[in-house]
Coordinates of C-alpha atoms in Angstrom, one line a residue:
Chain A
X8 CA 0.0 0.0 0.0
X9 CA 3.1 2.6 -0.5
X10 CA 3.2 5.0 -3.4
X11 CA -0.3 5.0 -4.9
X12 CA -2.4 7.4 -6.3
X13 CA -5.8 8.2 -4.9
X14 CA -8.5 9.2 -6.9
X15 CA -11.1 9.8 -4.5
X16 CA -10.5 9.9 -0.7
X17 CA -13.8 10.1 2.0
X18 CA -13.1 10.0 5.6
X19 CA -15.9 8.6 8.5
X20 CA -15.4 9.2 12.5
X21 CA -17.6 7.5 14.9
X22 CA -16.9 8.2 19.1
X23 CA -20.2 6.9 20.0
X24 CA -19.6 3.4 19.3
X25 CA -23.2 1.2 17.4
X26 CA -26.0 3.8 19.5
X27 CA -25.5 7.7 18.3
X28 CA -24.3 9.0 15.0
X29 CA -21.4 8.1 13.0
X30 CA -20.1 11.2 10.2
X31 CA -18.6 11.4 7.3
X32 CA -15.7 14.5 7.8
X33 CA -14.2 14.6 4.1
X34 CA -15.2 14.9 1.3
X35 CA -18.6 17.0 3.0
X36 CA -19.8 16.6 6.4
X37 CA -22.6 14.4 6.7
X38 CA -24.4 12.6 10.0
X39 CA -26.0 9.3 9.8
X40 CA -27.6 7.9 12.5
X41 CA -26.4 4.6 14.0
X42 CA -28.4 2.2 16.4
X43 CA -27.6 -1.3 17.9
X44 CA -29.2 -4.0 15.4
X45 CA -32.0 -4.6 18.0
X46 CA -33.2 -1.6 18.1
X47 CA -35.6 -1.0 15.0
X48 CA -35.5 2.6 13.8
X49 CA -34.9 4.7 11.4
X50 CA -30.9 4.9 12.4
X51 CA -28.5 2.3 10.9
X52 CA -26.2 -0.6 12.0
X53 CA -22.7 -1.5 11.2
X54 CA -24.8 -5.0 9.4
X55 CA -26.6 -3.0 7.3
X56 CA -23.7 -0.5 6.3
X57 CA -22.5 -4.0 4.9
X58 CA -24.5 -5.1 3.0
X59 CA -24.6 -1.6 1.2
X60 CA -21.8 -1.6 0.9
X61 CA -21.7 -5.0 -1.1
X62 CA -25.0 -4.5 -2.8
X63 CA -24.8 -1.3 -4.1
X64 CA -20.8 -1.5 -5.3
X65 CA -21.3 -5.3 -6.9
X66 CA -24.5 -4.1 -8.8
X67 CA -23.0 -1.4 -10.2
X68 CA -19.9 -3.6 -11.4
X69 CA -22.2 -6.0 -13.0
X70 CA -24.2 -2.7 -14.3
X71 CA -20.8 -2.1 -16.1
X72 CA -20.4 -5.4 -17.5
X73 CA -24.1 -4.9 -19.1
X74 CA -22.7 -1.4 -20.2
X75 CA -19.7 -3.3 -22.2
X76 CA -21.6 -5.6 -23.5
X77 CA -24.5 -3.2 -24.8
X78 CA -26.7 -4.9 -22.9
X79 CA -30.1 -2.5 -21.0
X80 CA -28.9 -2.9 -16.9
X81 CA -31.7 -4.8 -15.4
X82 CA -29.6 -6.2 -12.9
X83 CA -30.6 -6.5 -9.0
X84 CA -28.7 -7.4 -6.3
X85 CA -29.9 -8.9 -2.8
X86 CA -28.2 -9.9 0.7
X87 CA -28.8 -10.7 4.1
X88 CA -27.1 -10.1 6.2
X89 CA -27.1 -12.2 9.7
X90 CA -25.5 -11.3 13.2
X91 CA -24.3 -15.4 14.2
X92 CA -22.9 -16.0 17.7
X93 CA -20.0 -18.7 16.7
X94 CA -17.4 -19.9 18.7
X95 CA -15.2 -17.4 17.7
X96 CA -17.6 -14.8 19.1
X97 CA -20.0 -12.5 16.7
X98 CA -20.0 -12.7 13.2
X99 CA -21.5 -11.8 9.9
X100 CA -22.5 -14.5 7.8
X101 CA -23.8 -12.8 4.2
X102 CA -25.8 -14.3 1.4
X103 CA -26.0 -12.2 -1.9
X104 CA -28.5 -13.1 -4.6
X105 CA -27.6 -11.6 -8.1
X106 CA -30.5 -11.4 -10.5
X107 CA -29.4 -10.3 -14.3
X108 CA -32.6 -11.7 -16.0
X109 CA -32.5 -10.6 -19.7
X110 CA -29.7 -12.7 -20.7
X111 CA -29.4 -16.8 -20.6
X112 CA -27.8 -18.2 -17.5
X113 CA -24.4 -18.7 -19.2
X114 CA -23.8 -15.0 -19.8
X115 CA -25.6 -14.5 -16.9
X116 CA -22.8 -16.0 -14.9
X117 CA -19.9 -14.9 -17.0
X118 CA -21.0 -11.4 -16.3
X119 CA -21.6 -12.2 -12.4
X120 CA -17.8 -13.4 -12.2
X121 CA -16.4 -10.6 -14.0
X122 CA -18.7 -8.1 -11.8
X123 CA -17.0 -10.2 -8.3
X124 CA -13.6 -9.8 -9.3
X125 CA -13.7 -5.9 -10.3
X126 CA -15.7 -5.1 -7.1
X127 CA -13.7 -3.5 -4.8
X128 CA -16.0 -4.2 -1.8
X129 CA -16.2 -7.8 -2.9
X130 CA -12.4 -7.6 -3.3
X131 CA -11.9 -6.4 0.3
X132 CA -13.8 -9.3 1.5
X133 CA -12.4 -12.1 -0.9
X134 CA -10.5 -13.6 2.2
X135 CA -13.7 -14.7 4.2
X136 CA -15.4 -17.8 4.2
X137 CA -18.6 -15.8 5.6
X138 CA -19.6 -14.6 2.2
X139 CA -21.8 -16.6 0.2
X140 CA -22.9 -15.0 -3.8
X141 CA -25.0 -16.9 -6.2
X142 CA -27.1 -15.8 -9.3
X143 CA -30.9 -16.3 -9.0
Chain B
X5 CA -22.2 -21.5 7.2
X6 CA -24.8 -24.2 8.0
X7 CA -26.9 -24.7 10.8
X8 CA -26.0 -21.9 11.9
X9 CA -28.6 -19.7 14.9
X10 CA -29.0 -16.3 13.3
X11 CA -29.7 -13.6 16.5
X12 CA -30.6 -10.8 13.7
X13 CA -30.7 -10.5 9.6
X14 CA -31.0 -7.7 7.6
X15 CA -31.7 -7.9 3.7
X16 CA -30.5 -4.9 1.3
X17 CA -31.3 -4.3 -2.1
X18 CA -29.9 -2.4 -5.0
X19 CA -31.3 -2.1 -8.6
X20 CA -29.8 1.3 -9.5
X21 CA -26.0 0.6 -8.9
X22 CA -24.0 3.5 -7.6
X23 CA -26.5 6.3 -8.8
X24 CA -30.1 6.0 -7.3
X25 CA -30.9 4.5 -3.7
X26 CA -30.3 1.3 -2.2
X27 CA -32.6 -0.2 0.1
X28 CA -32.8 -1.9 3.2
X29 CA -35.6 -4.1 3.5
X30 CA -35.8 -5.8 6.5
X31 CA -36.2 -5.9 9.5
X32 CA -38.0 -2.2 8.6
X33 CA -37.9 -0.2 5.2
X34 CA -35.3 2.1 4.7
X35 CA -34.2 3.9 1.6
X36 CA -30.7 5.7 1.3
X37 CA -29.7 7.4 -1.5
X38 CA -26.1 6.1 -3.4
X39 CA -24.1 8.3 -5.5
X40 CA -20.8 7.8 -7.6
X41 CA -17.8 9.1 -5.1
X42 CA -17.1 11.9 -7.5
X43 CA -20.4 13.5 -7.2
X44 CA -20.6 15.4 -3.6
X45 CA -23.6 15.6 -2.6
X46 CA -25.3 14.4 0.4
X47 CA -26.0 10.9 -0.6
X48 CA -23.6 7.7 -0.4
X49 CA -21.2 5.6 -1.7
X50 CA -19.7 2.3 -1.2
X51 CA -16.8 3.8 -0.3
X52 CA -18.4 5.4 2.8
X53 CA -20.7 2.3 3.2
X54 CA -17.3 0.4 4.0
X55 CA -16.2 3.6 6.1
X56 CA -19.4 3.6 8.5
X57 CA -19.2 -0.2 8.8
X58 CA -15.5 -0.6 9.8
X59 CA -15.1 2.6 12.6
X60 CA -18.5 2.4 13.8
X61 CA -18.2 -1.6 14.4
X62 CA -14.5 -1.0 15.6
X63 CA -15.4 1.7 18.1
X64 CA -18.6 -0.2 19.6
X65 CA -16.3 -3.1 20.1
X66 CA -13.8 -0.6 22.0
X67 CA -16.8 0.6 23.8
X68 CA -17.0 -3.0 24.8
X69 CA -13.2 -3.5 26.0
X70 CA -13.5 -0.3 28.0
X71 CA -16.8 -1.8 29.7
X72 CA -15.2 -4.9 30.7
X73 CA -12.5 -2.7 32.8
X74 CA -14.5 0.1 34.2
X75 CA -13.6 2.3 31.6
X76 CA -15.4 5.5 31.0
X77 CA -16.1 5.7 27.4
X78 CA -13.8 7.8 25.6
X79 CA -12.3 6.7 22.7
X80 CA -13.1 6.9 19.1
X81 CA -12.6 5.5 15.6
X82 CA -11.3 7.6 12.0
X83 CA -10.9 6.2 8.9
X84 CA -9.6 7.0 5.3
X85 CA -11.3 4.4 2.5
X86 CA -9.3 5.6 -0.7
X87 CA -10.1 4.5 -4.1
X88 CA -7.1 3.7 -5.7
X89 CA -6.8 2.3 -9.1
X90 CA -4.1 -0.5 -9.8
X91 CA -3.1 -3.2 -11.9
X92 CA -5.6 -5.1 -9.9
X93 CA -8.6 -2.7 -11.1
X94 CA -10.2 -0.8 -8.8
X95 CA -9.5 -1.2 -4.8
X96 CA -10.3 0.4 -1.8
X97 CA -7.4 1.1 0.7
X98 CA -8.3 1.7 4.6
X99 CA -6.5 3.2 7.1
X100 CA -8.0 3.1 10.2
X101 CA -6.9 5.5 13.3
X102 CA -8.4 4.4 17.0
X103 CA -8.3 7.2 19.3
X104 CA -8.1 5.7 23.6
X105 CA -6.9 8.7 24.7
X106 CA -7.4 8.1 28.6
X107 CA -5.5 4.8 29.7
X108 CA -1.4 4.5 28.6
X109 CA -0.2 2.6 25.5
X110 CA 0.0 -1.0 26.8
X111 CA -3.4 -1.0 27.5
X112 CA -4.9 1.3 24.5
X113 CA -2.9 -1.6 22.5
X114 CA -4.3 -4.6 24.0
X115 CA -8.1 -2.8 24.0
X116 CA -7.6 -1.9 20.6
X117 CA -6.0 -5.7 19.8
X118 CA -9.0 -7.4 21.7
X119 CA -11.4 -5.1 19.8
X120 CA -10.1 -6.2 16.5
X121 CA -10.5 -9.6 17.1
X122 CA -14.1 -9.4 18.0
X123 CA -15.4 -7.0 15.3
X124 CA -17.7 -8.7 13.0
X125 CA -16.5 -6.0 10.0
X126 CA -12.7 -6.6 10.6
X127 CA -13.3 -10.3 10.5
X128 CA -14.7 -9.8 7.4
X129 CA -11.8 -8.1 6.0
X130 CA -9.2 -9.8 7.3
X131 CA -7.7 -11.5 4.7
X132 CA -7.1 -8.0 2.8
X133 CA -3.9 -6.8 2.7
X134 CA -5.6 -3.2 2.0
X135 CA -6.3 -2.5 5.8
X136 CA -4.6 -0.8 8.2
X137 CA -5.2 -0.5 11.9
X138 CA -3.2 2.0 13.6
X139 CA -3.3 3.5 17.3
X140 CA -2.7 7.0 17.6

């Protein structure tokens, strides 16, 4: 990680741990609220920052490969996102559905692969065996 | 991942990509709007999806560590999620500061340490090489 170039740089602060507000500082200040998981409300939790995360960056890779393959995007994409107790304490375990529907199941998971690789959220989480993705 | 007892699940959706909304949509509906990282504006991007996830997860699991001894709650959580492109494609980089400004070194290292270890979101990234975790 020495030497590289940034092209785009956004920095978040919490202090008040999962029940308060968490903010993004640069690139503009925003607030979001956060809330423990049990607590249903209008705030957010660190599970479902997550699976925005994942849904939102590996749709739009797989948007992209529609794009480069002049296809219309039609794509979805789905997860859920589960707090587990383990033996090695609390974990997520994530299922992602990927639904591309106009094109045959072939293509379908040629561009779901290609979508996996170039997502960088997907990326970041490549070495867990929490993660499950499959095309509906 | 089987037969495993889930203690909470969320479930996300995206159809727009990075420009539109995401949603969550359970346990309660929820719709956040997404945004490409070059376009300021007061929606979201993966990017900062990733961001809220890690340092408010990180910092709740300080909370925790502080708890355990009798420690007030005083520390907090930064990060920096670049996007970086590189012969890989896109990637995120992450570096993380943690803030325990009111017990000495040895012991903001070992709450920090412990803290890592049980954070769901660091578990999920911890086979990335593009994270790091630094006291200050």
């Amino acid at each position: 990680m020495k030497d590289f170039k940034s092209t785009y740089v956004t920095t978040i602060r919490n202090e008040d741990g999962v029940n308060g507000v968490s903010k993004v500082l640069v690139p503009n200040e925003k607030t979001i609220e956060v809330k423990h998981p049990k607590e249903e409300e209008v705030a957010y939790n660190p599970e479902q920052f997550v699976g925005l995360a994942l849904v939102t960056c590996l749709n739009a890779s797989i948007e992209h490969q529609e794009k480069i393959r002049s296809l219309e995007h039609k794509s979805s994409v789905e997860a859920d996102v589960h707090l587990v107790k383990t033996k090695a304490g609390l974990e997520f375990y994530i299922f992602v559905r990927a639904d591309i529907p106009h094109v045959n199941r072939e293509l379908a998971k040629e561009i779901l692969e290609a979508a996996e690789l170039a997502c960088p959220v997907a990326k970041l989480m490549r070495g867990s065996n929490n993660i499950e993705i499959e095309l509906v």
